[in-house]
Coordinates of C-alpha atoms in Angstrom, one line a residue:
X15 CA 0.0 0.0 0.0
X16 CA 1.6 3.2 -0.9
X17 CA 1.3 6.4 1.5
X18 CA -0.4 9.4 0.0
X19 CA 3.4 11.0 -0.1
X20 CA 4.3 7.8 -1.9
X21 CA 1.6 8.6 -4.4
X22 CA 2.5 12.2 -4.9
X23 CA 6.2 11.6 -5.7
X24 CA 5.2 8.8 -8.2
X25 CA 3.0 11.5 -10.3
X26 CA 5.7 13.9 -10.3
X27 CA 8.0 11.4 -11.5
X28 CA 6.0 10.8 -14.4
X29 CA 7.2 12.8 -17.7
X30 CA 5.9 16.2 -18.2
X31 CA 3.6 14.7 -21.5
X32 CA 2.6 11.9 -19.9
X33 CA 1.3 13.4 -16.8
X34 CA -0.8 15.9 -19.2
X35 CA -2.7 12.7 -20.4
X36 CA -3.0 11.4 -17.1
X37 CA -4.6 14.5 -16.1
X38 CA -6.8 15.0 -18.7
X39 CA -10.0 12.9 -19.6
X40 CA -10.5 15.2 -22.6
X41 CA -6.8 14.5 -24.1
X42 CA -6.9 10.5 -23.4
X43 CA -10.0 11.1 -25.7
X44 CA -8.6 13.0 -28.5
X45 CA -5.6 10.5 -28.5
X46 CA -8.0 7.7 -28.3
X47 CA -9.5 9.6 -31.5
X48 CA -6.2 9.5 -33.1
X49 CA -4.8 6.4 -32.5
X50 CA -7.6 5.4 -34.7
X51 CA -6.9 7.6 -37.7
X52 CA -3.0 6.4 -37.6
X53 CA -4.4 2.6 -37.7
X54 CA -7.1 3.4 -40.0
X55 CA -4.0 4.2 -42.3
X56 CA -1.5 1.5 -41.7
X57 CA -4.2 -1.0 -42.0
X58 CA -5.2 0.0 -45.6
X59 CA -1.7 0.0 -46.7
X60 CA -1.6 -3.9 -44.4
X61 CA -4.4 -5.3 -45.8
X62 CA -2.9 -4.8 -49.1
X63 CA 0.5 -6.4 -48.2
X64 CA -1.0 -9.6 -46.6
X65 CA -3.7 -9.9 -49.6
X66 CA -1.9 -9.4 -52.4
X67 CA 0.8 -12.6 -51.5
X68 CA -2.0 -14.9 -49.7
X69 CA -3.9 -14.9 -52.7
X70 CA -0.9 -16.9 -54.9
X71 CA 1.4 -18.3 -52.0
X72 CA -0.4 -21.5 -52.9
X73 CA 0.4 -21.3 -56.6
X74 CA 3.6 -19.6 -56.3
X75 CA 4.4 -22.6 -54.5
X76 CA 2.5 -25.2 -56.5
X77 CA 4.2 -24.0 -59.8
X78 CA 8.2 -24.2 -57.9
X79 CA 7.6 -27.8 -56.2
X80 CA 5.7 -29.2 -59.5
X81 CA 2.7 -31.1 -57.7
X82 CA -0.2 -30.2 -55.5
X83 CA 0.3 -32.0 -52.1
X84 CA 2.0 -29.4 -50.8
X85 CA 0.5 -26.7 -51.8
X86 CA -0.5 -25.8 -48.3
X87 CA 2.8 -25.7 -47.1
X88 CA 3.2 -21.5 -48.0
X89 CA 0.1 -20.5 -45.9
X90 CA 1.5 -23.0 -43.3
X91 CA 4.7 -21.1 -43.2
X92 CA 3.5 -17.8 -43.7
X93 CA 1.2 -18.9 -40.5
X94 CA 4.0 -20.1 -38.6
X95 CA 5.9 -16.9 -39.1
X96 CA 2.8 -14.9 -37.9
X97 CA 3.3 -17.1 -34.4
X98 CA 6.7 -16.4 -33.9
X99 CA 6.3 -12.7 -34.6
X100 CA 3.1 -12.4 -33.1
X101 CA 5.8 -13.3 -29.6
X102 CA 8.0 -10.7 -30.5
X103 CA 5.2 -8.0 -31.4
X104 CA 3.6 -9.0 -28.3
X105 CA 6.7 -8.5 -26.1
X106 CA 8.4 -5.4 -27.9
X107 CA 4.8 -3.3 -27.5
X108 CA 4.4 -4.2 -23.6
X109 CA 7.8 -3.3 -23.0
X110 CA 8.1 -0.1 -25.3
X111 CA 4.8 0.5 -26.9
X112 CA 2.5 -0.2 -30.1
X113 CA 4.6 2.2 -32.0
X114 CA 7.8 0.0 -31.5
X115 CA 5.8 -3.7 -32.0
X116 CA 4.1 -2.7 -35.0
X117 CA 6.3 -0.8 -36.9
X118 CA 8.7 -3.8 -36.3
X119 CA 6.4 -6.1 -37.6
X120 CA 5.1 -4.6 -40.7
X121 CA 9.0 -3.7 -41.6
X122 CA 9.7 -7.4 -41.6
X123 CA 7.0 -8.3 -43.5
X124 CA 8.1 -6.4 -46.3
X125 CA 11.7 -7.8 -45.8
X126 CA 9.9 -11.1 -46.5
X127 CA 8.5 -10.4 -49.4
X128 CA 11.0 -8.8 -50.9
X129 CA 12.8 -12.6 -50.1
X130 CA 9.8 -14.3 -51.9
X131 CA 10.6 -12.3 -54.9
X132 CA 14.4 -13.1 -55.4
X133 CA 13.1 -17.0 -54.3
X134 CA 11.0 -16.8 -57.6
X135 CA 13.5 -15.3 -59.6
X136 CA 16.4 -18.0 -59.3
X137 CA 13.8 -20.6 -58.2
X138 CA 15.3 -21.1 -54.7
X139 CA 12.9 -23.1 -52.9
X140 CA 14.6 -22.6 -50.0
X141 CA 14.8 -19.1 -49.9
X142 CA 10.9 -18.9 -50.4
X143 CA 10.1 -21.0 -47.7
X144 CA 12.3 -19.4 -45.3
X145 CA 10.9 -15.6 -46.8
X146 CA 7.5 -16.6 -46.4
X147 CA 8.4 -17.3 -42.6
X148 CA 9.4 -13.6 -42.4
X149 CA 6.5 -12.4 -44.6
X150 CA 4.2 -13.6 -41.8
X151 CA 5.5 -10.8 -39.4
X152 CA 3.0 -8.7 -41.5
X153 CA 0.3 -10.9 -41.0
X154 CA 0.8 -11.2 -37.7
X155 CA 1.2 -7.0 -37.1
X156 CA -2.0 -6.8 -39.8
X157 CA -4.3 -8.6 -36.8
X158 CA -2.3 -7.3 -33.6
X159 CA -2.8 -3.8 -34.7
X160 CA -6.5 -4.3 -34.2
X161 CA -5.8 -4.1 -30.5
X162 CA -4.0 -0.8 -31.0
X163 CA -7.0 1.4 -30.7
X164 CA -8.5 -0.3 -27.6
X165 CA -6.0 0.5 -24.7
X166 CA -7.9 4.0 -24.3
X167 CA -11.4 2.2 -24.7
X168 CA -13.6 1.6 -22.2
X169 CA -15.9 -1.8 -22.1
X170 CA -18.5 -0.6 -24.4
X171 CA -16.2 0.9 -27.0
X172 CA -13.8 -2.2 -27.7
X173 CA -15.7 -3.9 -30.3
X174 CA -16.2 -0.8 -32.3
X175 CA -12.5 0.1 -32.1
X176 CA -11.8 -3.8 -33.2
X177 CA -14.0 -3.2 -35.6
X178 CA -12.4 0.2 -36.9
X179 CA -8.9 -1.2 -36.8
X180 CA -10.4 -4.0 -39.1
X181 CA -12.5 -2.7 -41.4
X182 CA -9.8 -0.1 -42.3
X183 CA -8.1 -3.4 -44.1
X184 CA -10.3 -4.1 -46.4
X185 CA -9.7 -1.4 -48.6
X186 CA -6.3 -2.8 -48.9
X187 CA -7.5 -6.5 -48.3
X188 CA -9.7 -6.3 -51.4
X189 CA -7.8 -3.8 -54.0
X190 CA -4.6 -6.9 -53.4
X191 CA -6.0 -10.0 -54.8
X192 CA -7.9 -7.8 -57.6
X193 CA -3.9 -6.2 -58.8
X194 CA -2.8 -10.1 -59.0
X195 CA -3.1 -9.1 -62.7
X196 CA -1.8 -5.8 -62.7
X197 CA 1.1 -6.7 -60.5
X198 CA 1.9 -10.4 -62.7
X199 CA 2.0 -7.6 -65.8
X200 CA 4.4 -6.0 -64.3
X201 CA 6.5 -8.5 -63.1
X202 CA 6.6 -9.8 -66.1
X203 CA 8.0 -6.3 -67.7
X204 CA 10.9 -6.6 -65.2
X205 CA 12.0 -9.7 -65.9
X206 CA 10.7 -11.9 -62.8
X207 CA 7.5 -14.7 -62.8
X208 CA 4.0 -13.7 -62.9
X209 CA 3.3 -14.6 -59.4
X210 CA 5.8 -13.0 -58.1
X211 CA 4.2 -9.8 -59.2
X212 CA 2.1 -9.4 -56.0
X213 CA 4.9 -10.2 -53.2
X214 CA 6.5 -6.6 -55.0
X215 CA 2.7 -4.8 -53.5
X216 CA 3.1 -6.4 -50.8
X217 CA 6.8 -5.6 -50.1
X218 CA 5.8 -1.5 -50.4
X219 CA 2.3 -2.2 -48.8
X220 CA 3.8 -3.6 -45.8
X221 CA 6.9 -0.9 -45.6
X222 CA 4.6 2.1 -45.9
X223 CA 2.2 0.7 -43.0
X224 CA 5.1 0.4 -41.0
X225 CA 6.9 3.8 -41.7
X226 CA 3.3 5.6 -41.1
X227 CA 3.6 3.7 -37.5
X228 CA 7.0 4.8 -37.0
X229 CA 6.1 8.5 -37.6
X230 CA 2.8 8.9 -36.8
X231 CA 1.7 7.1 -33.4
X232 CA 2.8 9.1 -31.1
X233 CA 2.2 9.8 -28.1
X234 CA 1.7 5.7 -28.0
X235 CA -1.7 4.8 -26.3
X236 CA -0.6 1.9 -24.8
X237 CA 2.3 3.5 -22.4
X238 CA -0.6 6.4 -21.2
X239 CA -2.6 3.8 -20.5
X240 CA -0.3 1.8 -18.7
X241 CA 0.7 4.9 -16.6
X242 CA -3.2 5.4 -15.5
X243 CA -3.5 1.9 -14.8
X244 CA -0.9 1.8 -12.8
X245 CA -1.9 5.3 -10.8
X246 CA -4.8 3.4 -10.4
X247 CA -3.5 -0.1 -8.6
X248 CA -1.4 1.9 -6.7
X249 CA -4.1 3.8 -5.4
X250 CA -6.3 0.4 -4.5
X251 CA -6.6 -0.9 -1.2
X252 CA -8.7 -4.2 -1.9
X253 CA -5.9 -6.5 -2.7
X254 CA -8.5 -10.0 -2.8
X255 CA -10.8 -7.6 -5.1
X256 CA -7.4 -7.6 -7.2
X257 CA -6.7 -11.0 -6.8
X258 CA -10.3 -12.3 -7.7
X259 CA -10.0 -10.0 -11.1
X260 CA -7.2 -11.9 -12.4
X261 CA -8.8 -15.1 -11.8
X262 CA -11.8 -14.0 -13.8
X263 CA -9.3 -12.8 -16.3
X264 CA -7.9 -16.0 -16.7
X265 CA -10.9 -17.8 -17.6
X266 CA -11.9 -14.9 -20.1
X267 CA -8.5 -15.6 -21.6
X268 CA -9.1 -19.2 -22.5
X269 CA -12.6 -18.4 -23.7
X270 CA -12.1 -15.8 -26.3
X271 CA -9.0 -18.3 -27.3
X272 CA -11.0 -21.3 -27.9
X273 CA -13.4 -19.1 -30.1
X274 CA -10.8 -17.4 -32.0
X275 CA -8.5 -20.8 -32.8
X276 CA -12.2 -22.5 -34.2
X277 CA -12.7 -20.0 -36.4
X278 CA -8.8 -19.6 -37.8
X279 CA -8.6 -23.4 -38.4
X280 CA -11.4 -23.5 -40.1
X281 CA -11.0 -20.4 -42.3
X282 CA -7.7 -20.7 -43.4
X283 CA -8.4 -24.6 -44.6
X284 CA -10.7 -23.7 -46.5
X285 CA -8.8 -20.5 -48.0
X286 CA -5.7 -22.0 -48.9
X287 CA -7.3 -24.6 -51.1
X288 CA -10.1 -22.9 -53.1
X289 CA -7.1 -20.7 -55.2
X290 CA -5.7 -24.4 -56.0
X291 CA -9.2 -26.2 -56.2
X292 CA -9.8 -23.2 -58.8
X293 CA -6.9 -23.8 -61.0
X294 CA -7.6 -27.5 -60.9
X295 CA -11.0 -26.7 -62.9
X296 CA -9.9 -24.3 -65.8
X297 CA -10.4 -20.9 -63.5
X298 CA -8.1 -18.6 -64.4
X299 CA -6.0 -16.0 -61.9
X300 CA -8.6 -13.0 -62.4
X301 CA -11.4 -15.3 -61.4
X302 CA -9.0 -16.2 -57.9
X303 CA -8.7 -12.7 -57.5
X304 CA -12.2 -12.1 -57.4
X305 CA -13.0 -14.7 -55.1
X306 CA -10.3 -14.3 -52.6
X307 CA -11.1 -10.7 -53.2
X308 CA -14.8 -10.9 -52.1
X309 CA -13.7 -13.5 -49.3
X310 CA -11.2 -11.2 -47.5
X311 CA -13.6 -8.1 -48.7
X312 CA -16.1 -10.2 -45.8
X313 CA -13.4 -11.0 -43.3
X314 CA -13.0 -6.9 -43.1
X315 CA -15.6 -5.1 -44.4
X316 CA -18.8 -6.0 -41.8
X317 CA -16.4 -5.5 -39.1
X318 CA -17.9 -1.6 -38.6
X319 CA -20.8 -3.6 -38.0
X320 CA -19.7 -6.3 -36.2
X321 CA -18.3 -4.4 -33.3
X322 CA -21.5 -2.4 -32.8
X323 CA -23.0 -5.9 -32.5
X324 CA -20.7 -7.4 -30.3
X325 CA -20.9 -4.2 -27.7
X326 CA -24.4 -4.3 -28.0
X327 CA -26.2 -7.9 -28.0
X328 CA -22.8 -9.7 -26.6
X329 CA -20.1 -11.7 -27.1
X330 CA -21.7 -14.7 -26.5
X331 CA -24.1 -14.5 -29.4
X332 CA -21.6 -13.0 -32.0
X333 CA -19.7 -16.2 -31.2
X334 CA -22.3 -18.7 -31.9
X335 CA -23.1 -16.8 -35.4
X336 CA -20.1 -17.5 -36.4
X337 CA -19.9 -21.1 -35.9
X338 CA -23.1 -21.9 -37.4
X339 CA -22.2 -19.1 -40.7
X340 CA -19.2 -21.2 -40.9
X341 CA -20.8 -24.4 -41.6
X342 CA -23.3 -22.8 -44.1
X343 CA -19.5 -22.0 -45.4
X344 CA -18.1 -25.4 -45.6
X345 CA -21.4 -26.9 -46.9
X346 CA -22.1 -24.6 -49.9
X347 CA -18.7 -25.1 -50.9
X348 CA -18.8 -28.6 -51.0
X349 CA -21.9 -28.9 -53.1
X350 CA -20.8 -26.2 -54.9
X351 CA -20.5 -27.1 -58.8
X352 CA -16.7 -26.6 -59.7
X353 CA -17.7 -24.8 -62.7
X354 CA -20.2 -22.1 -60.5
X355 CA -17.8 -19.2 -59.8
X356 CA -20.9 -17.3 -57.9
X357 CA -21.6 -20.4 -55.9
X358 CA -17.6 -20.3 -54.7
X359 CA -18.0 -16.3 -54.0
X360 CA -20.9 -16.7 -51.9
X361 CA -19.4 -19.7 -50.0
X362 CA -15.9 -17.6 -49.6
X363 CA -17.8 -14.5 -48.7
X364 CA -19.2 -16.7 -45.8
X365 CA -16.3 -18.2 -44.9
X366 CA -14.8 -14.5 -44.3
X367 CA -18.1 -13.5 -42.5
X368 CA -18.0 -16.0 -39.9
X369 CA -14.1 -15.6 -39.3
X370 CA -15.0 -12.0 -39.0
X371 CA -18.0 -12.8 -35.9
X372 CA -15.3 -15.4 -34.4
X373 CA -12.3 -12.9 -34.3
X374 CA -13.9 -9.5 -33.1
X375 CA -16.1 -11.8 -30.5
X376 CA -12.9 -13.7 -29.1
X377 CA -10.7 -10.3 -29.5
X378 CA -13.5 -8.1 -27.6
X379 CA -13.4 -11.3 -24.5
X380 CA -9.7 -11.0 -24.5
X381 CA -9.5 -7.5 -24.0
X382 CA -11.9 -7.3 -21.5
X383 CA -9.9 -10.3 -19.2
X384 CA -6.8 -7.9 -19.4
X385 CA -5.2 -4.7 -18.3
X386 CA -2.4 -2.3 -19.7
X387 CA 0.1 -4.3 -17.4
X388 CA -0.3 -7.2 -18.9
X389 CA -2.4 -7.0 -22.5
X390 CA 0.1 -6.5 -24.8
X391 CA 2.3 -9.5 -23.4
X392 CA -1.1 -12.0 -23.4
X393 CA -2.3 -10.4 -26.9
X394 CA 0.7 -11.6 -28.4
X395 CA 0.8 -15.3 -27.1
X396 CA -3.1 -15.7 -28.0
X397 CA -2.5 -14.6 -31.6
X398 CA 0.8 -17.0 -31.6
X399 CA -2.2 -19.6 -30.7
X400 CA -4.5 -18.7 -33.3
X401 CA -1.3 -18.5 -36.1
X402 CA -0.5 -22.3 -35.1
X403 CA -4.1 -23.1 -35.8
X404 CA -3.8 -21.5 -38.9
X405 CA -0.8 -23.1 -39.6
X406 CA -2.4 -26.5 -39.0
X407 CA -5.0 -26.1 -41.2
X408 CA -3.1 -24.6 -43.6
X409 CA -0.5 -27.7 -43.8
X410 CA -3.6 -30.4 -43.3
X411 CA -5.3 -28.7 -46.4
X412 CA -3.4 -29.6 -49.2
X413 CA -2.7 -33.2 -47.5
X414 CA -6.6 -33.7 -47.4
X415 CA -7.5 -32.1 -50.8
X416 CA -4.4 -34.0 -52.6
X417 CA -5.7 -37.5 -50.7
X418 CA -9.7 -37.0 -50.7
X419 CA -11.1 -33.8 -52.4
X420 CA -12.1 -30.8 -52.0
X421 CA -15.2 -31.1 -51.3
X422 CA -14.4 -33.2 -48.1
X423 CA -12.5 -30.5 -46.7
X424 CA -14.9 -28.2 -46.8
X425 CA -17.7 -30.4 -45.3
X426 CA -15.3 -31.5 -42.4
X427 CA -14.6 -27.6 -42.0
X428 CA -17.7 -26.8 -41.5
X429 CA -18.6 -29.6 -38.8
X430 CA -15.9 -28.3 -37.0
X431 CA -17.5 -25.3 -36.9
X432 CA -20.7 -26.6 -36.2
X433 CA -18.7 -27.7 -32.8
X434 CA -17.5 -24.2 -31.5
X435 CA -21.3 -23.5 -30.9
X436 CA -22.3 -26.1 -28.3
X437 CA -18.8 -25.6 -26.6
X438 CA -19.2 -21.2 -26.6
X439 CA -22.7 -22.1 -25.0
X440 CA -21.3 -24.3 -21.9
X441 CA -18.1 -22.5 -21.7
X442 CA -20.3 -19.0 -21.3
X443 CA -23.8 -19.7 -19.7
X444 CA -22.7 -22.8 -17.0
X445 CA -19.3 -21.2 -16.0
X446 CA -19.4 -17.8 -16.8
X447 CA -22.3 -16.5 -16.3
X448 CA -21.8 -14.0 -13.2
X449 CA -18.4 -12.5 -15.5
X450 CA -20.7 -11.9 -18.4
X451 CA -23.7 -10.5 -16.1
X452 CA -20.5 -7.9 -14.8
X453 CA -19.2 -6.9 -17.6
X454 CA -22.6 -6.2 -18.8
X455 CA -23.2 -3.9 -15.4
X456 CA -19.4 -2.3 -15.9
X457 CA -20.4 -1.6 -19.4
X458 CA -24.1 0.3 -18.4
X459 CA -22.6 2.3 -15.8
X460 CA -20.1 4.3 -18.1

């Protein structure tokens, strides 16, 4: 317990900037407002860079090995990178802010796929494994920013900023798969392979989100609200109040994990495979582009909408949406006929939707079972969690597809799904119930 001269020095000792946003509700608002501008930005250039190279990793990587089994390895790579950056994002922002984790991130992306270009020009298969490894840095700096705009948030803000921070991509998220084209042209005029063309969007996409970062977020939201968090344990005298939160954190924690790992597993099975599943059947790269293009256009774009929903009607329910528009997802697509290029759209577009419900739902949990002190560090090992599930599916695709079809993926994707809802419902309504019935409170009483 700290005296009230013990309290008095610690203010003073804070910097002169810092203790201005400490003192004033009216400034951690305009910087809340801010923060979200400088995101909105960063994300659009993002979603471009992480759009533009998952839409041919797949093929990029199907042309260089010469057969389809392991076509899944790229996204399982690129998803692997996105854990072990996801760490290191995590860590650098707790320790010296969102402005120094992303930035970091988004600037190795673009190192990376830089490194899948030069793989595809001398064919070095090695070199693109190991660059795609680094590309997903930006992948996992793309979904971590969404948490940028939330430290200054209160409880019935955070899905909206989750959604802001989201939505913001899809300007990027769709214009990417859509340049495959434009970008393969171009490639070509320089004297390096077609599908190498979009890695070169992606390596400027990802360096300008980075730089705008770098420049642009500052003061950093996450070290003001760290210092009024912590002006605010200090001052608390109810240490088994304190120690009864983090237990109820804990189990918040594992909840909005489990719903977010569901939904990745499922959704990026499914992704990686419809380019190849495409190709397969005589569709060309514009009609991947378009498909991807509306798919990751539906993983972003309702997200304005989503976090409205998920502030207002509850996690809970946004959680169970999602599992049962993700079997609609893998159903459709497995009866779809291979020749129906508006029957794959609307089963992509689905497939994005529900991964948009599961992420913003399980995000909007997780933020609310942390504080400043710790969120940045636990943000960063849930998304390594939800990168390895990714990375799973990813690999298990093209193993499934290449030994069964793809239709059977699809249907087994969206069974899976079918199982997150029965397991959000017990997880939430038998051992949650009094957390959910006080956030609710917390949230109607600011």
């Amino acid at each position: 317990m700290m005296s009230i001269n013990d309290e008095a020095q610690a203010i003073k000792s804070q910097p002169t900037w810092l203790q201005n946003y400490i003192d004033s509700p009216e400034k951690q608002r305009q910087l809340y407002r801010r923060t979200l501008i400088i995101v909105v930005i960063s994300q659009i250039f993002g979603g471009a860079g992480l759009a533009a190279g998952l839409t041919v990793g797949a093929l990029l990587a199907q042309d260089m090995l010469g057969t389809d089994s392991y076509a899944g390895v790229p996204v399982a790579l690129f998803t692997l990178g996105s854990a072990a950056s996801a760490l290191l994002v995590g860590r650098i922002s707790q320790h010296f802010g969102r402005r120094s984790g992303l930035a970091t991130g988004f600037l190795t992306g673009g190192l990376g796929a830089i490194g899948v270009v030069i793989a595809a020009l001398t064919n070095n298969i090695a070199l693109l494994f190991a660059s795609l490894l680094i590309y997903g840095a930006g992948n996992a700096t793309n979904l971590q920013a969404r948490y940028a705009g939330t430290d200054l948030a209160n409880s019935t803000q955070r899905g909206t900023a989750i959604s802001i921070a989201m939505v913001s991509t899809t300007l990027g998220a769709v214009a990417g798969p859509n340049l495959v084209d434009v970008m393969g042209g171009f490639a070509i005029s320089i004297g390096v392979p077609a599908l190498a063309g979009p890695f070169i969007l992606a390596a400027a996409a990802f360096t300008l989100a980075g730089l705008v970062l770098l420049v642009l977020l500052r003061p950093d939201p996450l070290l003001v609200a760290k210092a009024i968090e912590e002006l605010k344990t200090d001052g608390d005298h109810h240490n088994d109040k304190k120690s009864s939160k983090l237990a109820i954190n804990k189990r918040g924690i594992v909840i909005g994990t489990t719903i977010m790992v569901s939904t990745q597993i499922v959704m990026v099975s499914i992704m990686t495979m419809t380019p190849v599943h495409m190709g397969d059947h005589g569709h060309g790269l514009r009609a991947v582009g378009l498909v991807i293009g509306f798919h990751i256009g539906a993983m972003y774009l309702p997200s304005l909408v989503t976090g409205i929903l998920v502030d207002k009607i509850g996690r809970t329910a946004m959680a169970i949406a999602a599992g049962g528009i993700l079997l609609a997802s893998g159903v459709l697509a497995a009866i779809a006929p291979v020749d129906s290029l508006l029957v794959l759209i609307i089963s992509l577009v689905l497939l994005g939707l529900g991964w948009n419900f599961g992420l913003i739902s399980g995000t909007t949990i997780i933020v609310d079972a942390t504080n400043p002190s710790n969120r940045a560090k636990i943000q960063g090992t849930v998304d390594v969690l939800i990168a390895l599930a990714g990375a799973s599916g990813g690999a298990l695709s093209g193993i499934v597809v290449a030994h069964s079809s793809y239709a059977a993926l699809s249907f087994a994707g969206g069974i899976f799904s079918l199982l997150l809802i029965p397991v959000v419902i017990w997880s939430l309504s038998n051992h949650n119930r009094y957390f959910l019935k006080k956030w609710s409170i917390q949230g109607k009483s600011r």
